[in-house]
């Protein structure tokens, strides 16, 4: 029988400490070092930060309450195959490392959108990508903040608006005053708090059920460990193909986004940037596995107590499955429920603070400095801090999650397509990038709106729920929270007919189609308006596909596949010239010091 559990004093203390630590770190970096008085220090840590904390910050930026609450719910309903969507992160980061790092690190930019101004020598494409970036971050931050707010509302009874204000104010303060250093170091602390809370839930939940083997046995009997689904049906959300291919395209935005570019540019060398991307990818998989495992533990626990909270209507929101289990398993352990909520807070704060830092840097570079090019360093830094504070008033609240899951990635697919088109197509033109991006955006809008409005019959099958025979009998009220992103109606799987076959396409595949559309439409448009000659394209801003992804092929084969492109040769010449210049600078100083030492000897 399930019962509502209260939040104790120890739980409040643990949550309060998590918030205080974040604010303290922000104040420390506001008053230490260079005191964040230059834009280079405020946004990029003077481009000389340590590899390890930046790596953890990069990883935790893309983790949030959506992952901690949403993935366990998806695993609970659809099985462990939902967890393998993390493979998309793995491949997207590994592939993107060969795309974004060799472009943005050498040119020393602050905002990723600056690249488009350099690539096309005008700001038309830069304006479009800036709008797409802003749109994504505002929607994403709204969803993340609202997600943790509904969980807190269900436990503490606090109104959603108050939770939104607390989370937003805390992250805004330490980001605005401490800059990227505060964001990175608070991310590190918040990551370990989050992981500790997840491990506590996994261990305690497993012990309540009877051990890890019992959890696996129960989930195996409930068909939640059947992951080998190789169906070619594109309407299914979870297949091995959609997890690997579809989600790689969907998550490709993250390594190309401003938050990742900021951390790439914080690294003192490209070697450190590559190492960061290659290590972050498998660590992300580990986090996905842990989050998905909480869904398995939740299912095993509710089978053990023989009361499914969704089927019994104790809760209406599947994202509260994990919260209900945590309240149950830790009801006799003071402070542990608070640790779980602190982990949720930290997952949200890390994403929101990084989002504030991203929007602040884009506002400065793509809007303020684009208008006032001669703005001094001091005034630029003040403008960045004021922008971070003003974002509190622009937070998006109260979004519907099912709508948001479709809408959130609408701006990202055209953005990724424009980026890949600009980097790998030497014939790319501003007209091609803009037309391709707009067509891709319209396609995504059409598919998302049609999917919502037409609402084609569901073909995804929710697995058998836990038993309900020992549920409470006198339920007077359920935990009340708005649905975050999953509609719990469970009609029998139906065959799709007519336009429903199109509108019923799983949103996992929207991004891949939209990216391909940008490149195809862009190339056609460039052909019509007149593409530039390859020798007229600055080699610093383009890459050769074969050189980046199949570098070990024989030179003749690579030359043939790249249509005898001169880009690899020209890029090598640029690197050789840069190394020679750096070597001369390094040699001059030691020679002068050696001369002074010889004078001292005599």
Short mmCIF file of N, CA and C in Angstrom, two decimals, residues 18-20 22-23 26 42 141 144-145 148 163-179 182-183 186-187 190 345-357 385 388-389 391-392 395:
data_model
loop_
_atom_site.label_atom_id
_atom_site.label_comp_id
_atom_site.label_asym_id
_atom_site.label_seq_id
_atom_site.Cartn_x
_atom_site.Cartn_y
_atom_site.Cartn_z
N UNK A 18 23.06 22.09 -0.80
CA UNK A 18 23.39 21.97 -2.23
C UNK A 18 23.30 23.34 -2.91
N UNK A 19 22.29 24.13 -2.56
CA UNK A 19 22.15 25.47 -3.14
C UNK A 19 23.24 26.41 -2.63
N UNK A 20 23.57 26.32 -1.33
CA UNK A 20 24.58 27.20 -0.75
C UNK A 20 25.96 26.95 -1.35
N UNK A 22 26.68 25.98 -4.37
CA UNK A 22 26.73 26.60 -5.70
C UNK A 22 26.94 28.11 -5.61
N UNK A 23 26.21 28.76 -4.71
CA UNK A 23 26.35 30.20 -4.56
C UNK A 23 27.73 30.58 -4.03
N UNK A 26 30.32 30.52 -6.81
CA UNK A 26 30.17 31.69 -7.66
C UNK A 26 30.78 32.93 -7.04
N UNK A 42 35.80 35.93 -18.30
CA UNK A 42 34.41 35.71 -17.90
C UNK A 42 33.76 34.59 -18.71
N UNK A 141 15.66 25.39 -21.36
CA UNK A 141 15.77 25.79 -19.96
C UNK A 141 14.40 25.83 -19.29
N UNK A 144 13.50 22.11 -18.53
CA UNK A 144 14.34 21.56 -17.46
C UNK A 144 13.89 22.09 -16.10
N UNK A 145 13.67 23.42 -16.02
CA UNK A 145 13.27 24.03 -14.76
C UNK A 145 11.87 23.57 -14.34
N UNK A 148 11.90 19.77 -12.87
CA UNK A 148 12.26 19.59 -11.46
C UNK A 148 11.23 20.27 -10.55
N UNK A 163 9.16 27.30 -7.27
CA UNK A 163 10.31 26.43 -7.57
C UNK A 163 11.11 26.97 -8.75
N UNK A 164 10.40 27.45 -9.77
CA UNK A 164 11.07 28.02 -10.95
C UNK A 164 11.91 29.22 -10.55
N UNK A 165 11.35 30.08 -9.70
CA UNK A 165 12.07 31.29 -9.27
C UNK A 165 13.31 30.92 -8.46
N UNK A 166 13.20 29.95 -7.55
CA UNK A 166 14.34 29.56 -6.71
C UNK A 166 15.47 29.00 -7.56
N UNK A 167 15.16 28.04 -8.43
CA UNK A 167 16.19 27.43 -9.27
C UNK A 167 16.82 28.47 -10.20
N UNK A 168 15.99 29.28 -10.82
CA UNK A 168 16.49 30.27 -11.78
C UNK A 168 17.34 31.33 -11.10
N UNK A 169 16.89 31.80 -9.91
CA UNK A 169 17.63 32.84 -9.21
C UNK A 169 18.99 32.34 -8.76
N UNK A 170 19.03 31.13 -8.20
CA UNK A 170 20.29 30.57 -7.72
C UNK A 170 21.30 30.42 -8.85
N UNK A 171 20.89 29.81 -9.94
CA UNK A 171 21.81 29.60 -11.07
C UNK A 171 22.19 30.91 -11.72
N UNK A 172 21.25 31.85 -11.80
CA UNK A 172 21.54 33.15 -12.41
C UNK A 172 22.58 33.91 -11.61
N UNK A 173 22.48 33.87 -10.28
CA UNK A 173 23.39 34.63 -9.44
C UNK A 173 24.84 34.16 -9.59
N UNK A 174 25.08 32.86 -9.41
CA UNK A 174 26.49 32.44 -9.45
C UNK A 174 27.05 32.44 -10.86
N UNK A 175 26.18 32.34 -11.87
CA UNK A 175 26.67 32.45 -13.25
C UNK A 175 27.02 33.89 -13.59
N UNK A 176 26.15 34.82 -13.20
CA UNK A 176 26.35 36.22 -13.55
C UNK A 176 27.58 36.81 -12.87
N UNK A 177 27.83 36.43 -11.62
CA UNK A 177 28.94 37.05 -10.90
C UNK A 177 30.24 36.27 -11.03
N UNK A 178 30.16 34.96 -11.27
CA UNK A 178 31.37 34.14 -11.30
C UNK A 178 31.85 33.74 -12.67
N UNK A 179 31.01 33.90 -13.70
CA UNK A 179 31.44 33.57 -15.06
C UNK A 179 31.59 32.08 -15.29
N UNK A 182 32.95 29.74 -12.46
CA UNK A 182 31.96 29.35 -11.46
C UNK A 182 31.04 28.27 -12.00
N UNK A 183 30.64 28.40 -13.26
CA UNK A 183 29.76 27.41 -13.88
C UNK A 183 30.45 26.05 -13.91
N UNK A 186 31.04 24.58 -10.22
CA UNK A 186 29.78 24.15 -9.62
C UNK A 186 29.23 22.93 -10.35
N UNK A 187 29.45 22.85 -11.66
CA UNK A 187 29.05 21.66 -12.41
C UNK A 187 29.72 20.41 -11.85
N UNK A 190 28.14 19.60 -8.48
CA UNK A 190 26.77 19.15 -8.71
C UNK A 190 26.73 17.77 -9.35
N UNK A 345 18.04 18.90 -8.06
CA UNK A 345 18.38 20.32 -8.09
C UNK A 345 19.69 20.54 -8.84
N UNK A 346 20.70 19.72 -8.51
CA UNK A 346 22.02 19.88 -9.12
C UNK A 346 21.99 19.60 -10.62
N UNK A 347 21.26 18.56 -11.01
CA UNK A 347 21.14 18.26 -12.44
C UNK A 347 20.52 19.42 -13.18
N UNK A 348 19.54 20.06 -12.54
CA UNK A 348 18.87 21.20 -13.17
C UNK A 348 19.74 22.45 -13.15
N UNK A 349 20.36 22.74 -12.00
CA UNK A 349 21.20 23.93 -11.87
C UNK A 349 22.36 23.91 -12.87
N UNK A 350 22.95 22.74 -13.07
CA UNK A 350 24.09 22.65 -14.00
C UNK A 350 23.66 23.01 -15.42
N UNK A 351 22.49 22.50 -15.83
CA UNK A 351 22.00 22.81 -17.17
C UNK A 351 21.58 24.27 -17.30
N UNK A 352 20.85 24.76 -16.30
CA UNK A 352 20.36 26.14 -16.36
C UNK A 352 21.51 27.14 -16.31
N UNK A 353 22.50 26.90 -15.44
CA UNK A 353 23.63 27.83 -15.36
C UNK A 353 24.43 27.84 -16.65
N UNK A 354 24.63 26.67 -17.24
CA UNK A 354 25.33 26.62 -18.53
C UNK A 354 24.52 27.34 -19.60
N UNK A 355 23.19 27.18 -19.53
CA UNK A 355 22.34 27.88 -20.49
C UNK A 355 22.44 29.39 -20.34
N UNK A 356 22.47 29.87 -19.09
CA UNK A 356 22.65 31.30 -18.86
C UNK A 356 23.98 31.79 -19.43
N UNK A 357 25.05 31.00 -19.18
CA UNK A 357 26.37 31.39 -19.68
C UNK A 357 26.38 31.42 -21.21
N UNK A 385 27.35 40.34 -17.65
CA UNK A 385 26.78 40.07 -16.33
C UNK A 385 25.34 40.56 -16.23
N UNK A 388 23.07 38.12 -18.03
CA UNK A 388 22.80 36.92 -17.23
C UNK A 388 21.72 37.16 -16.20
N UNK A 389 21.72 38.35 -15.57
CA UNK A 389 20.70 38.65 -14.57
C UNK A 389 19.34 38.89 -15.21
N UNK A 391 18.09 37.50 -17.70
CA UNK A 391 17.48 36.27 -18.20
C UNK A 391 16.46 35.70 -17.24
N UNK A 392 16.58 36.04 -15.98
CA UNK A 392 15.61 35.55 -14.99
C UNK A 392 14.20 35.95 -15.38
N UNK A 395 12.48 33.69 -18.40
CA UNK A 395 12.35 32.24 -18.31
C UNK A 395 11.00 31.77 -18.81
#
